[in-house]
Short mmCIF file of C-alpha atoms and ligand atoms in Angstrom, two decimals:
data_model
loop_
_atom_site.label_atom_id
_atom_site.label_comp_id
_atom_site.label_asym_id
_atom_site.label_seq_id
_atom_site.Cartn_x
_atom_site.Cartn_y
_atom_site.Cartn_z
CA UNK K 43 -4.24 -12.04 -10.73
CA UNK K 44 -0.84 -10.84 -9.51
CA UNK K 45 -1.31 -9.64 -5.52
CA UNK K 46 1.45 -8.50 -3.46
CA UNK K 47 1.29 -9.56 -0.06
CA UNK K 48 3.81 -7.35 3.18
CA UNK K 49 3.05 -8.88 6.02
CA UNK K 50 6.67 -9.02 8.94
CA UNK K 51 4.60 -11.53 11.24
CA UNK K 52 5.50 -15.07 9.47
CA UNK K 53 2.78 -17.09 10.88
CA UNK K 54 -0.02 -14.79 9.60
CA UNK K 55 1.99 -14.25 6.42
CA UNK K 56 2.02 -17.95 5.78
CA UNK K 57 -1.53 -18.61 6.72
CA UNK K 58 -2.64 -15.03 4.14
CA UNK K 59 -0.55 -16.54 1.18
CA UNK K 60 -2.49 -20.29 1.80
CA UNK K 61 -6.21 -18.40 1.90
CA UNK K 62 -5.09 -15.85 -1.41
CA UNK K 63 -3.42 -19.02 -3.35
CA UNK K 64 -6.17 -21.10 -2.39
CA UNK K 65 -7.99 -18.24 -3.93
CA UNK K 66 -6.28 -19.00 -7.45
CA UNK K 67 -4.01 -15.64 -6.92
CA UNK K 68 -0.76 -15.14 -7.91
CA UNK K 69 1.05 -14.13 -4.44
CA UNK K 70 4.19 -12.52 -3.73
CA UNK K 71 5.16 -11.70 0.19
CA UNK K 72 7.11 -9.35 1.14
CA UNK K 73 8.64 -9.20 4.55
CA UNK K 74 9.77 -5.74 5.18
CA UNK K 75 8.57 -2.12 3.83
CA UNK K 76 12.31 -1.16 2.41
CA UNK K 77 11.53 -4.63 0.09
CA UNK K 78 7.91 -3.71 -0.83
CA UNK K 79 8.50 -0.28 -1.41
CA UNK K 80 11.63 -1.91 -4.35
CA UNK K 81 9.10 -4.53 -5.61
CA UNK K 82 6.40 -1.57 -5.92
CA UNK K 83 8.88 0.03 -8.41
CA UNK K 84 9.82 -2.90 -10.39
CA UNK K 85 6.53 -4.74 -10.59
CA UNK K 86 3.26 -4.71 -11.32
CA UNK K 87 0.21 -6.09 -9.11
CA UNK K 88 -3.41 -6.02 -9.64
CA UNK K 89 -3.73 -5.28 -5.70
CA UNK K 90 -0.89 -4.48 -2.27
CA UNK K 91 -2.06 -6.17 0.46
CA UNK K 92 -0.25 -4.27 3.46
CA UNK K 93 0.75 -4.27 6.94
CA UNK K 94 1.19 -0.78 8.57
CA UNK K 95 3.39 -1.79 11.07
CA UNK K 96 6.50 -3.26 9.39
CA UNK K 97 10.22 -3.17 9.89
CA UNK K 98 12.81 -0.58 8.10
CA UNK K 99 10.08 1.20 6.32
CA UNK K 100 6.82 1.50 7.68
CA UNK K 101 3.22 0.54 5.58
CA UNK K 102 2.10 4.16 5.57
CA UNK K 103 5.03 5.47 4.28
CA UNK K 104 5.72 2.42 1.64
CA UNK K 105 1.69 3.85 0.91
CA UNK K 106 2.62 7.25 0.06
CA UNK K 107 6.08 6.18 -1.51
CA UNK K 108 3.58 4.47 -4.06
CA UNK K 109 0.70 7.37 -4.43
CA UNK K 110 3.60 9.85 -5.09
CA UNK K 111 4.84 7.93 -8.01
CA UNK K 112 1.07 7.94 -9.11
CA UNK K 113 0.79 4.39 -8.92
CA UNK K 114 -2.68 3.57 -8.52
CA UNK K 115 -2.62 -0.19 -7.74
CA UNK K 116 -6.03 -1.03 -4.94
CA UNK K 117 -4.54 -0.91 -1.57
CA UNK K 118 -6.04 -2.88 1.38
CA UNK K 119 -3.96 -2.14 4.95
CA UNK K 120 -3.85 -3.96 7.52
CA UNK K 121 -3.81 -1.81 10.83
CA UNK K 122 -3.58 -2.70 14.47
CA UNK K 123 -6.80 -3.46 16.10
CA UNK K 124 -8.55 -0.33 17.22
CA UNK K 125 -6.08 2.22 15.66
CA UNK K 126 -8.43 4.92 14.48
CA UNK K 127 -5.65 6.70 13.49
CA UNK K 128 -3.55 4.19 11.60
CA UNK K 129 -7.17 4.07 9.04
CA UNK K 130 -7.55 7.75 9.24
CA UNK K 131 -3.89 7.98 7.86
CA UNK K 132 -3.85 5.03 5.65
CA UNK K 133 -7.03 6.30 3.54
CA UNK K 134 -5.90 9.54 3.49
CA UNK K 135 -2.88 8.50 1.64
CA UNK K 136 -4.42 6.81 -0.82
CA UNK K 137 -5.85 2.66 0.55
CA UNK K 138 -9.16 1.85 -0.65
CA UNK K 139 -9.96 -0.27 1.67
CA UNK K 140 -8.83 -1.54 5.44
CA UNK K 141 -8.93 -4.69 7.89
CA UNK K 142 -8.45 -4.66 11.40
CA UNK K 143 -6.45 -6.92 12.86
CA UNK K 144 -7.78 -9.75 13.68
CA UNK K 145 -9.71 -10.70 10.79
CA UNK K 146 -11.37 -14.26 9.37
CA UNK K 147 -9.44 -14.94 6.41
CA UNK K 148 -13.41 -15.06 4.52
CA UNK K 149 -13.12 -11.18 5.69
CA UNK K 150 -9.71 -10.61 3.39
CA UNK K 151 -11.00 -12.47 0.24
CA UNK K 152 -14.18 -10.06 0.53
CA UNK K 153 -12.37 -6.95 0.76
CA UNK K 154 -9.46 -7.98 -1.46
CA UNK K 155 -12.09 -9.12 -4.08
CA UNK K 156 -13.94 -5.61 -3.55
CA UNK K 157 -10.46 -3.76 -3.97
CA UNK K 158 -9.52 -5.46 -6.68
CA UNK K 159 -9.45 -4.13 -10.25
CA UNK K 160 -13.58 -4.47 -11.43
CA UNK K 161 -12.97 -3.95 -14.66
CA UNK K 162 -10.17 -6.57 -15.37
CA UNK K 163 -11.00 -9.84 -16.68
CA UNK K 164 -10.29 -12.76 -15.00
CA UNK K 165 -9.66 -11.59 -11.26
CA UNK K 166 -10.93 -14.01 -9.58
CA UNK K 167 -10.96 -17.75 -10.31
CA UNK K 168 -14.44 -18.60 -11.44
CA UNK K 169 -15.35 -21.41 -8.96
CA UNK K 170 -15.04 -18.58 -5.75
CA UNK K 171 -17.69 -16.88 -7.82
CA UNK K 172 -19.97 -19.87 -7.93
CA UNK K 173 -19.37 -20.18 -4.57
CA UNK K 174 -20.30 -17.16 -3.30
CA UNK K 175 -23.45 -17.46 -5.66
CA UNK K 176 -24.49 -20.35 -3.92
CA UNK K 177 -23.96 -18.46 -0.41
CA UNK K 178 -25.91 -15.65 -0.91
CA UNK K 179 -28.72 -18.23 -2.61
CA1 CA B 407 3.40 -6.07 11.43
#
């Protein structure tokens, strides 16, 4: 599974593509919204993983960039902590799903696992399933 990642802060950037890789996904990482909002027409991903607050082009408006080209890729935002109205905006353009920075990396795999395509075969890498499995037993 193919995830994009646009993240501007490089430390948290490097330590999201270790936990998603480490996940068995595919990552891309994009530093900037004016990037991501190119890749997101050139590309497909089976879920955007995205920063709001980004240089040249911010993550709300590389959000509705996307929903007005009907592109319905699962978006999960990342939003400052406490900013009620980054969420508000961010799911009303169109994210399924948000995390408030800071967040356990366990926290992202959950949600990106729960935005992530249901229906698709092979999202996940089979031994994260068996873990979790053996979590919940
Ligand atoms: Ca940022």
């Amino acid at each position: 599974m193919r995830v994009l990642l646009v993240e501007d802060n490089p430390i948290l950037s490097r330590s999201l593509t270790d936990a998603l890789t480490s996940a068995k996904l595919t990552v891309d990482c994009m530093h900037d919204g004016e990037s991501a909002d190119h890749v997101l027409r050139t590309q497909d991903y089976a879920l955007v993983i995205l920063d709001i607050g980004l240089p040249k082009l911010d993550g709300l408006e590389v959000l509705r960039r996307l929903r007005a080209r009907r592109n319905a890729v699962p978006v999960l935002m990342l939003t400052a902590h406490g900013s009620v109205e980054e969420r508000v905006r961010g799911l009303d353009l169109g994210a399924d799903d948000y995390l408030a920075k800071p967040f356990a990396l366990t926290e992202l795999e959950a949600r990106a696992r729960a935005a992530a395509p249901r229906t698709r075969a092979g999202g996940f890498a089979c031994p994260m399933r068996h873990a979790d499995l053996r979590q919940r037993g």
